[in-house]
Amino acid sequence: MSDNELDNIPLPDEGPDYGDMPPPDAAPDFGHGAPDFGPGQDEFLPELRTPPHNYEVEQALLGAILANNKAYERVSDFLLPQHFADPAHNEIYSACKSLIERGQLANATTLKAFFESSGTLEELGGTAYLAQLQDHVVTIINASDYGKIIHDLYLRRELIDVGENIVNSAHEHEIDLSASQQIEKAEQVLYRLAEEGQTEGGFVSFGDALSVSVEHIDAAVRQGGGISGVPSGFRDVDKLLGGFHSSDLIILAARPSMGKTAFVTNIAFQIVQSKKPGYGPDGEPTEIPRSIAFFSLEMSADQLASRILSSAARVPSHNMRRGELTDDEYEHIFQVSRALSQYKLFIDDTPNLTVPGLRTRCRRLKRQHGLDMIVIDYLQLMSGAPGGKSDSRVQEVSEISRGLKGIAKELDVPVIALSQLSRQTEQRDDKRPQLADLRESGSIEQDADVVIFLYRDEYYIAREKPGQAANETAEQFQERAANHEARLASAAGKAEMIVAKQRHGPIDTVTLSFEGNFTQFGDYDDPESFPEQIG
């Protein structure tokens, strides 16, 4: 059909005559009536209902496609053959899809030949039914609306099926699947169904994309300091990364005892102390506090709180654990704890947390208190989806990393996930981590927008305790011991934050200060960079 012929197609208010059939946009018949089982019997029987469907809408959309194949372009992004309730309509739409995507014409004549070759023409109603469909012409403008009705009814049928499966699963007592895990499994299925229910996806115009980009630039200019994301609180870190950006997955990896939990705890604590532009209850512009969800799968909530308290009060954590405190220190800790309790740092120490469970908690937190960042300590302690069957732990970790990236995009917040490194770093002379050292990496490196390694040379030098060799003189040993002491003094109190991957910027290494007594990182100022004092 030519473009000129499109003008002859009736407008929506001049639609085709369906006779006794309801119009396509009429409310679908869900079949709420129950059969008559005789006097006095039906009141004791449950109401029988057929799954939601609307065959007339399906016929109207197929008629639009057969009359003008351009109608297919309006629904092809979200409508699939299995979305049709009538199996015959499923087959006809699938045939139209195949013909149109091959550049061929799809109408009653070509479909007749198509189904004759497969021997299914009569099962679909024969030539008469194809002609009848083509006669059900609607405007191409309405094609998208018809497609959305069909897709919505499909989702309702799927939702009914999910509900029945949830009920049946709850009735069954599975030893390996607790009730809470069944809930998480149901949430995962519902989330997938919600993802499939998005019909508004597709291309974004370059102009719209540019508008969002300019908004980010404007935020960076207004915030100052070259920071467009959530500031880490560390001067040189923010200079390199520009803050932590929304929808980014940041992997922070290190060998044990490098201080990765302490580092991410310091970042979280500094972020919740900062504020961001927002609006008050009266609608007036104001500054509102930032909120962080911290999932501590390795440490309990009170242990993590003790670390933060030790760092904020500058009292050694081991003294706090043993209760070796002076009266002044005890009073100071009490005052600091009261001040810290106002910050919006929410800790979840649920073990074996799954991605669906984490997503549910974060959605609820964002709705109730707002959410600016998610921290997971650490990725390898998470579990796969309940009921999932991964062939290997590597594949399971890969699914977890993809799930975390999906959460970052869905909730539009940065996600920092701590990760372990393999022991192969210990076998090298230079023990600084590399991307290949990510443990059970799978797709971690590909999914991550930023990969950060934490390294402290002091840790390794301190363990190189020099001993006198049999063929070594006392002078040679003393010289070697003095060299070791000099190396240790040079590395003391310093840490390296190595940005090995950054999707939006350069890679580099940032030097930080580290105080082990308080498990605290800070900005590093090189003494050699200061001018000498005179007099």
Coordinates of C-alpha atoms in Angstrom, one line a residue:
M1 CA 0.0 0.0 0.0
S2 CA 1.4 3.4 -1.0
D3 CA 1.7 6.4 1.3
N4 CA -1.1 8.1 -0.7
E5 CA -3.4 5.2 0.0
L6 CA -2.9 5.7 3.8
D7 CA -5.0 8.9 3.5
N8 CA -8.0 6.8 2.6
I9 CA -7.8 4.7 5.8
P10 CA -10.6 5.7 8.2
L11 CA -9.7 7.7 11.2
P12 CA -10.2 6.1 14.7
D13 CA -13.7 7.6 15.1
E14 CA -14.6 6.1 11.6
G15 CA -13.2 2.7 12.5
P16 CA -14.3 -0.6 10.8
D17 CA -17.6 -2.2 11.5
Y18 CA -17.1 -5.2 13.7
G19 CA -20.7 -6.2 13.7
D20 CA -21.6 -7.7 17.1
M21 CA -18.0 -7.8 18.2
P22 CA -16.9 -5.1 20.7
P23 CA -14.5 -2.5 19.3
P24 CA -10.8 -3.3 19.8
D25 CA -10.4 -0.6 22.5
A26 CA -13.3 -2.0 24.5
A27 CA -12.6 -3.6 27.9
P28 CA -11.4 -7.1 27.4
D29 CA -13.8 -9.9 28.3
F30 CA -12.1 -11.8 31.2
G31 CA -14.7 -14.5 31.3
H32 CA -15.9 -14.0 34.9
G33 CA -19.1 -16.1 34.4
A34 CA -19.2 -19.6 36.0
P35 CA -21.1 -22.6 34.4
D36 CA -24.4 -23.6 35.8
F37 CA -24.0 -26.7 37.9
G38 CA -27.7 -27.0 38.8
P39 CA -29.9 -25.4 41.5
G40 CA -28.2 -24.9 44.8
Q41 CA -24.7 -26.0 43.6
D42 CA -23.1 -22.9 42.1
E43 CA -23.1 -20.9 45.3
F44 CA -20.7 -23.5 46.8
L45 CA -18.3 -23.5 43.9
P46 CA -15.4 -21.1 43.2
E47 CA -15.8 -18.6 40.4
L48 CA -14.3 -19.9 37.2
R49 CA -12.3 -17.3 35.2
T50 CA -10.5 -17.5 31.9
P51 CA -7.1 -15.8 31.5
P52 CA -7.4 -12.2 30.3
H53 CA -7.4 -11.8 26.6
N54 CA -9.0 -9.8 23.8
Y55 CA -9.1 -11.7 20.5
E56 CA -10.8 -8.7 18.7
V57 CA -7.9 -6.4 19.5
E58 CA -5.5 -9.1 18.2
Q59 CA -7.5 -9.4 15.0
A60 CA -7.5 -5.6 14.5
L61 CA -3.8 -5.3 14.9
L62 CA -3.1 -8.2 12.5
G63 CA -5.5 -6.6 10.0
A64 CA -3.6 -3.3 10.3
I65 CA -0.3 -5.1 9.6
L66 CA -1.7 -7.0 6.6
A67 CA -3.2 -3.8 5.2
N68 CA 0.0 -1.8 5.7
N69 CA 3.2 -3.4 6.8
K70 CA 4.4 -0.1 8.3
A71 CA 2.1 -0.8 11.2
Y72 CA 4.5 -3.6 12.2
E73 CA 7.2 -1.0 12.8
R74 CA 5.1 0.6 15.5
V75 CA 4.9 -2.5 17.6
S76 CA 8.0 -4.6 16.7
D77 CA 10.2 -3.2 19.5
F78 CA 8.1 -4.7 22.3
L79 CA 5.5 -7.1 20.8
L80 CA 6.5 -10.7 20.3
P81 CA 4.5 -13.6 18.8
Q82 CA 4.1 -15.3 22.2
H83 CA 2.3 -12.2 23.5
F84 CA -0.9 -13.1 21.5
A85 CA -3.5 -15.2 23.4
D86 CA -4.8 -17.0 20.3
P87 CA -2.3 -19.6 19.1
A88 CA -3.4 -18.9 15.5
H89 CA -2.7 -15.2 15.9
N90 CA 0.6 -16.1 17.4
E91 CA 1.5 -18.0 14.2
I92 CA 0.2 -15.3 11.9
Y93 CA 2.1 -12.5 13.6
S94 CA 5.3 -14.7 13.6
A95 CA 4.9 -15.2 9.8
C96 CA 4.4 -11.5 9.3
K97 CA 7.5 -10.8 11.4
S98 CA 9.6 -13.2 9.3
L99 CA 8.4 -11.9 5.9
I100 CA 8.7 -8.2 6.8
E101 CA 12.1 -8.5 8.4
R102 CA 13.3 -10.3 5.2
G103 CA 12.1 -7.3 3.2
Q104 CA 9.1 -9.1 1.7
L105 CA 5.4 -8.1 1.7
A106 CA 3.1 -9.6 4.3
N107 CA -0.5 -9.8 3.2
A108 CA -3.3 -12.4 2.9
T109 CA -1.9 -13.6 -0.4
T110 CA 1.7 -14.1 0.7
L111 CA 0.7 -15.6 4.0
K112 CA -1.5 -18.1 2.1
A113 CA 1.5 -19.3 0.2
F114 CA 3.6 -19.2 3.4
F115 CA 1.2 -21.4 5.4
E116 CA 0.5 -23.7 2.5
S117 CA 4.2 -24.6 2.3
S118 CA 4.2 -25.5 6.0
G119 CA 0.9 -27.4 5.8
T120 CA -0.7 -25.3 8.6
L121 CA -3.1 -23.1 6.5
E122 CA -6.3 -25.0 7.5
E123 CA -5.3 -25.1 11.2
L124 CA -5.2 -21.3 11.1
G125 CA -8.7 -20.9 9.6
G126 CA -7.8 -21.1 5.9
T127 CA -7.8 -18.5 3.2
A128 CA -11.1 -17.1 4.3
Y129 CA -9.8 -16.2 7.8
L130 CA -6.7 -14.5 6.4
A131 CA -8.9 -12.4 4.1
Q132 CA -11.2 -11.6 7.0
L133 CA -8.3 -10.3 9.0
Q134 CA -7.1 -8.1 6.2
D135 CA -10.6 -6.6 5.9
H136 CA -10.3 -5.6 9.6
V137 CA -8.5 -2.4 8.7
V138 CA -7.6 0.1 11.4
T139 CA -5.4 3.2 11.1
I140 CA -1.7 2.8 11.4
I141 CA -1.8 5.4 14.1
N142 CA -3.7 3.1 16.4
A143 CA -1.4 0.1 15.8
S144 CA 0.9 1.0 18.8
D145 CA -2.1 1.3 21.1
Y146 CA -3.5 -2.1 20.0
G147 CA 0.0 -3.6 20.5
K148 CA 0.2 -2.2 24.1
I149 CA -3.2 -3.7 24.9
I150 CA -2.1 -7.1 23.7
H151 CA 1.2 -6.8 25.6
D152 CA -0.6 -5.7 28.8
L153 CA -3.0 -8.7 28.7
Y154 CA 0.0 -11.0 28.1
L155 CA 1.7 -9.6 31.3
R156 CA -1.5 -10.1 33.2
R157 CA -1.7 -13.8 32.1
E158 CA 2.0 -14.2 33.1
L159 CA 1.3 -12.5 36.5
I160 CA -1.5 -15.0 37.1
D161 CA 0.9 -17.8 36.3
V162 CA 3.5 -16.4 38.6
G163 CA 0.9 -16.1 41.4
E164 CA -0.2 -19.7 41.0
N165 CA 3.4 -20.8 41.1
I166 CA 4.1 -18.8 44.3
V167 CA 1.0 -20.3 46.0
N168 CA 2.0 -23.9 44.9
S169 CA 5.6 -23.3 46.0
A170 CA 4.5 -22.0 49.4
H171 CA 2.3 -25.1 49.9
E172 CA 5.3 -27.4 49.2
H173 CA 7.9 -27.7 52.0
E174 CA 11.3 -27.7 50.4
I175 CA 14.2 -28.3 52.8
D176 CA 16.7 -26.5 50.7
L177 CA 14.5 -23.4 50.1
S178 CA 13.3 -21.4 53.1
A179 CA 10.3 -19.1 53.1
S180 CA 12.5 -16.0 52.9
Q181 CA 14.4 -17.5 49.9
Q182 CA 11.0 -18.3 48.2
I183 CA 10.1 -14.7 48.6
E184 CA 13.4 -13.6 47.0
K185 CA 12.9 -16.1 44.2
A186 CA 9.4 -14.7 43.6
E187 CA 10.8 -11.1 43.6
Q188 CA 13.3 -12.1 41.0
V189 CA 10.6 -13.5 38.8
L190 CA 8.5 -10.4 39.2
Y191 CA 11.4 -8.2 38.5
R192 CA 12.1 -10.0 35.2
L193 CA 8.4 -9.7 34.4
A194 CA 8.6 -6.0 35.2
E195 CA 11.6 -5.6 32.9
E196 CA 9.8 -7.4 30.1
G197 CA 6.8 -5.1 30.7
Q198 CA 8.8 -2.0 29.6
T199 CA 7.3 -1.0 26.2
E200 CA 8.8 2.5 26.2
G201 CA 12.4 1.5 25.5
G202 CA 14.3 1.9 22.3
F203 CA 16.2 4.8 20.8
V204 CA 16.8 8.1 22.5
S205 CA 17.3 11.1 20.3
F206 CA 20.7 12.7 20.3
G207 CA 19.1 15.9 21.5
D208 CA 17.6 14.2 24.6
A209 CA 20.9 12.5 25.3
L210 CA 22.7 15.9 25.0
S211 CA 20.3 17.5 27.4
V212 CA 21.2 14.9 30.1
S213 CA 24.9 15.3 29.4
V214 CA 24.6 19.1 29.8
E215 CA 22.8 18.6 33.1
H216 CA 25.7 16.6 34.4
I217 CA 28.1 19.3 33.3
D218 CA 26.0 21.9 35.0
A219 CA 26.0 19.8 38.2
A220 CA 29.8 19.6 38.1
V221 CA 30.1 23.4 37.6
R222 CA 27.7 24.2 40.4
Q223 CA 29.3 21.7 42.8
G224 CA 32.8 23.0 42.0
G225 CA 36.1 21.2 42.3
G226 CA 35.6 19.2 39.1
I227 CA 33.2 16.9 40.8
S228 CA 30.0 15.8 39.1
G229 CA 29.2 12.7 41.1
V230 CA 29.1 11.8 44.8
P231 CA 32.3 13.2 46.4
S232 CA 34.5 10.6 48.1
G233 CA 35.9 13.1 50.6
F234 CA 39.5 12.5 49.4
R235 CA 41.0 15.4 47.5
D236 CA 43.1 13.5 45.0
V237 CA 40.6 10.7 44.6
D238 CA 37.9 13.1 43.6
K239 CA 40.4 14.9 41.3
L240 CA 41.0 11.7 39.4
L241 CA 37.5 10.2 39.4
G242 CA 35.3 13.3 39.6
G243 CA 33.4 11.7 42.3
F244 CA 31.4 8.5 42.1
H245 CA 28.9 8.7 39.3
S246 CA 25.3 7.5 39.2
S247 CA 24.6 4.1 37.6
D248 CA 28.3 3.1 37.8
L249 CA 29.6 -0.1 39.3
I250 CA 32.8 0.4 41.1
I251 CA 34.9 -2.6 42.0
L252 CA 37.4 -2.0 44.9
A253 CA 39.8 -5.0 45.2
A254 CA 42.8 -5.8 47.4
R255 CA 44.6 -8.6 49.1
P256 CA 43.7 -9.2 52.8
S257 CA 45.0 -6.7 55.4
M258 CA 45.4 -3.9 52.7
G259 CA 42.5 -2.0 54.4
K260 CA 39.8 -2.2 51.8
T261 CA 37.0 -2.4 54.3
A262 CA 38.5 0.5 56.3
F263 CA 38.9 2.5 53.0
V264 CA 35.3 2.1 51.9
T265 CA 34.1 2.7 55.4
N266 CA 36.0 6.0 55.5
I267 CA 34.4 6.9 52.1
A268 CA 30.9 6.1 53.3
F269 CA 31.4 8.0 56.6
Q270 CA 32.6 11.1 54.7
I271 CA 29.8 11.0 52.2
V272 CA 27.0 10.8 54.8
Q273 CA 28.5 13.9 56.5
S274 CA 28.1 15.8 53.3
K275 CA 24.9 17.3 51.8
K276 CA 23.5 17.8 48.3
P277 CA 21.1 20.3 46.8
G278 CA 17.5 19.5 47.2
Y279 CA 14.1 20.8 48.3
G280 CA 12.6 21.0 51.7
P281 CA 9.0 20.1 52.7
D282 CA 7.9 23.6 51.7
G283 CA 9.3 23.2 48.2
E284 CA 12.1 25.7 48.8
P285 CA 15.6 24.9 47.6
T286 CA 17.8 23.6 50.5
E287 CA 20.6 21.1 51.2
I288 CA 19.7 17.6 52.3
P289 CA 21.9 14.9 53.8
R290 CA 23.1 12.0 51.7
S291 CA 22.1 8.4 52.4
I292 CA 24.1 5.2 52.0
A293 CA 23.1 1.5 52.1
F294 CA 26.1 -0.5 53.5
F295 CA 25.8 -4.3 53.1
S296 CA 28.4 -5.8 55.4
L297 CA 28.5 -9.5 54.7
E298 CA 31.8 -10.1 56.5
M299 CA 31.5 -8.0 59.6
S300 CA 28.5 -7.5 61.9
A301 CA 26.7 -4.2 62.1
D302 CA 28.1 -3.4 65.6
Q303 CA 31.7 -4.3 64.5
L304 CA 31.4 -1.9 61.5
A305 CA 30.0 0.8 63.7
S306 CA 32.9 0.3 66.1
R307 CA 35.3 0.9 63.3
I308 CA 33.6 4.1 62.3
L309 CA 33.5 5.3 65.9
S310 CA 37.2 4.5 66.4
S311 CA 38.1 6.5 63.2
A312 CA 35.8 9.5 64.1
A313 CA 36.8 9.6 67.8
R314 CA 40.5 8.9 67.0
V315 CA 40.7 6.2 69.7
P316 CA 42.5 2.9 68.8
S317 CA 39.9 0.2 68.1
H318 CA 41.8 -2.4 70.0
N319 CA 41.6 -0.2 73.1
M320 CA 37.9 0.1 72.6
R321 CA 37.4 -3.6 72.3
R322 CA 39.4 -4.3 75.5
G323 CA 37.8 -1.4 77.4
E324 CA 41.2 0.2 78.1
L325 CA 40.0 3.7 78.0
T326 CA 40.6 6.8 80.2
D327 CA 37.6 8.7 81.6
D328 CA 38.2 11.4 79.1
E329 CA 38.3 9.0 76.2
Y330 CA 35.2 7.3 77.3
E331 CA 33.3 10.6 77.6
H332 CA 34.7 11.6 74.2
I333 CA 33.5 8.4 72.6
F334 CA 30.0 8.9 74.1
Q335 CA 29.7 12.4 72.7
V336 CA 31.0 11.4 69.2
S337 CA 28.5 8.4 69.1
R338 CA 25.6 10.8 69.8
A339 CA 26.8 13.0 66.9
L340 CA 27.2 10.1 64.5
S341 CA 23.8 8.6 65.2
Q342 CA 22.1 11.4 63.2
Y343 CA 23.8 10.4 59.9
K344 CA 21.9 8.4 57.3
L345 CA 24.2 5.4 57.1
F346 CA 22.1 2.2 57.0
I347 CA 23.9 -1.1 57.7
D348 CA 22.6 -4.6 56.6
D349 CA 24.7 -7.5 57.9
T350 CA 22.4 -10.3 56.5
P351 CA 24.7 -13.2 55.5
N352 CA 24.5 -14.9 52.1
L353 CA 22.5 -12.0 50.6
T354 CA 21.2 -12.5 47.1
V355 CA 21.0 -9.9 44.3
P356 CA 17.1 -9.9 44.4
G357 CA 17.2 -9.5 48.2
L358 CA 19.6 -6.6 47.9
R359 CA 17.6 -4.9 45.2
T360 CA 14.4 -5.2 47.3
R361 CA 16.1 -3.6 50.4
C362 CA 17.6 -0.8 48.4
R363 CA 14.3 0.0 46.7
R364 CA 12.6 0.3 50.0
L365 CA 15.4 2.4 51.5
K366 CA 15.3 4.8 48.5
R367 CA 11.6 5.2 48.9
Q368 CA 11.7 5.8 52.6
H369 CA 15.0 7.7 53.2
G370 CA 16.5 8.4 49.8
L371 CA 19.6 6.7 48.5
D372 CA 22.9 8.1 47.2
M373 CA 25.2 5.1 47.2
I374 CA 25.3 1.3 47.8
V375 CA 28.3 -0.4 49.3
I376 CA 28.8 -4.2 49.4
D377 CA 31.5 -5.8 51.5
Y378 CA 32.2 -8.0 49.7
L379 CA 31.0 -9.4 46.4
Q380 CA 32.3 -13.0 46.8
L381 CA 30.2 -13.5 50.0
M382 CA 27.0 -12.9 48.1
S383 CA 24.9 -15.9 47.0
G384 CA 23.4 -16.5 43.6
A385 CA 19.6 -16.3 43.0
P386 CA 17.6 -18.7 45.1
G387 CA 16.8 -21.8 43.0
G388 CA 19.4 -20.8 40.4
K389 CA 21.6 -23.5 38.8
S390 CA 25.0 -22.1 38.0
D391 CA 27.5 -24.5 36.5
S392 CA 30.4 -23.0 38.5
R393 CA 31.2 -20.4 41.1
V394 CA 32.8 -18.2 38.4
Q395 CA 29.5 -18.2 36.5
E396 CA 27.6 -17.4 39.7
V397 CA 29.9 -14.5 40.6
S398 CA 29.5 -13.2 37.0
E399 CA 25.7 -13.2 37.4
I400 CA 26.1 -11.4 40.7
S401 CA 28.3 -8.7 39.1
R402 CA 25.8 -8.3 36.2
G403 CA 23.0 -8.0 38.8
L404 CA 24.8 -5.3 40.7
K405 CA 25.4 -3.3 37.5
G406 CA 21.6 -3.6 36.8
I407 CA 20.8 -2.3 40.3
A408 CA 23.1 0.7 39.8
K409 CA 21.3 1.6 36.5
E410 CA 17.8 0.9 37.9
L411 CA 18.2 3.0 41.1
D412 CA 20.5 5.5 39.4
V413 CA 23.2 5.4 42.2
P414 CA 26.8 4.4 42.3
V415 CA 27.4 0.9 43.6
I416 CA 30.8 0.1 45.3
A417 CA 31.5 -3.6 45.6
L418 CA 34.6 -4.9 47.4
S419 CA 36.2 -7.9 45.8
Q420 CA 39.0 -10.4 46.6
L421 CA 42.2 -10.9 44.6
S422 CA 43.8 -14.2 43.8
R423 CA 47.1 -15.3 45.5
Q424 CA 49.1 -14.9 42.3
T425 CA 50.0 -11.4 43.4
E426 CA 52.1 -12.9 46.2
Q427 CA 54.2 -14.8 43.6
R428 CA 55.5 -11.6 41.9
D429 CA 58.3 -9.4 42.9
D430 CA 56.1 -6.4 42.3
K431 CA 53.0 -7.3 44.3
R432 CA 50.9 -4.4 43.0
P433 CA 47.6 -5.9 41.7
Q434 CA 46.6 -6.2 38.1
L435 CA 43.2 -6.7 36.4
A436 CA 44.0 -10.3 35.8
D437 CA 44.2 -10.8 39.6
L438 CA 40.5 -10.4 40.2
R439 CA 39.4 -13.5 41.9
E440 CA 36.6 -15.5 40.2
S441 CA 36.6 -12.6 37.8
G442 CA 34.2 -13.9 35.1
S443 CA 32.6 -10.7 33.9
I444 CA 33.6 -8.5 36.8
E445 CA 36.1 -6.6 34.8
Q446 CA 33.7 -6.1 31.9
D447 CA 30.7 -5.1 34.1
A448 CA 32.6 -2.6 36.2
D449 CA 32.8 1.0 35.1
V450 CA 35.7 1.6 37.5
V451 CA 38.2 -0.9 39.0
I452 CA 40.3 0.3 41.9
F453 CA 43.1 -1.6 43.7
L454 CA 44.3 -0.8 47.2
Y455 CA 48.0 -1.5 47.9
R456 CA 50.3 -0.9 50.9
D457 CA 54.0 -1.5 50.4
E458 CA 54.5 -1.2 54.2
Y459 CA 52.6 -4.5 54.7
Y460 CA 55.0 -6.5 52.6
I461 CA 58.2 -4.8 53.7
A462 CA 57.3 -5.3 57.4
R463 CA 57.2 -9.0 56.8
E464 CA 60.6 -9.2 55.1
K465 CA 62.3 -9.7 58.4
P466 CA 66.0 -9.8 57.4
G467 CA 68.1 -12.6 58.9
Q468 CA 71.8 -13.0 58.8
A469 CA 72.9 -15.4 56.1
A470 CA 75.6 -18.0 56.9
N471 CA 78.1 -16.5 54.4
E472 CA 77.3 -12.9 55.4
T473 CA 79.5 -10.7 57.5
A474 CA 78.1 -8.7 60.4
E475 CA 78.8 -5.5 58.5
Q476 CA 76.9 -6.8 55.4
F477 CA 73.9 -7.9 57.5
Q478 CA 73.8 -4.5 59.3
E479 CA 73.9 -2.7 56.0
R480 CA 71.1 -4.8 54.7
A481 CA 69.0 -4.4 57.9
A482 CA 69.6 -0.6 57.7
N483 CA 68.4 -0.6 54.1
H484 CA 65.3 -2.6 55.2
E485 CA 64.6 -0.1 57.9
A486 CA 64.9 2.8 55.5
R487 CA 62.5 1.2 53.0
L488 CA 60.0 0.5 55.8
A489 CA 60.3 4.1 57.1
S490 CA 59.7 5.4 53.5
A491 CA 56.6 3.2 53.0
A492 CA 55.2 3.8 56.5
G493 CA 51.8 5.5 56.7
K494 CA 51.3 5.4 52.9
A495 CA 48.8 3.6 50.7
E496 CA 48.3 3.5 47.0
M497 CA 44.9 3.7 45.3
I498 CA 45.4 2.3 41.8
V499 CA 42.7 3.1 39.3
A500 CA 43.2 0.2 36.8
K501 CA 40.1 0.9 34.8
Q502 CA 37.9 4.0 34.4
R503 CA 35.3 4.0 31.7
H504 CA 34.9 7.8 31.8
G505 CA 38.5 9.0 32.5
P506 CA 42.2 8.3 32.8
I507 CA 43.9 5.6 34.9
D508 CA 46.4 6.6 37.5
T509 CA 47.6 6.0 41.0
V510 CA 46.7 8.2 44.0
T511 CA 48.8 8.2 47.2
L512 CA 46.9 8.3 50.5
S513 CA 47.9 8.4 54.1
F514 CA 47.0 5.4 56.4
E515 CA 46.8 5.2 60.2
G516 CA 46.5 1.6 61.3
N517 CA 45.6 2.4 64.9
F518 CA 42.4 4.2 63.8
T519 CA 41.9 2.2 60.5
Q520 CA 41.8 5.6 58.8
F521 CA 42.8 6.8 55.4
G522 CA 43.4 10.4 54.5
D523 CA 44.8 12.8 51.9
Y524 CA 48.6 12.5 51.6
D525 CA 50.8 15.6 51.6
D526 CA 54.4 14.8 50.7
P527 CA 56.7 16.6 53.2
E528 CA 59.3 17.1 50.4
S529 CA 56.7 19.2 48.5
F530 CA 56.7 21.9 51.3
P531 CA 59.2 24.7 51.3
E532 CA 61.8 24.6 54.0
Q533 CA 61.2 26.6 57.1
I534 CA 63.6 29.5 57.6
G535 CA 64.8 30.7 60.9

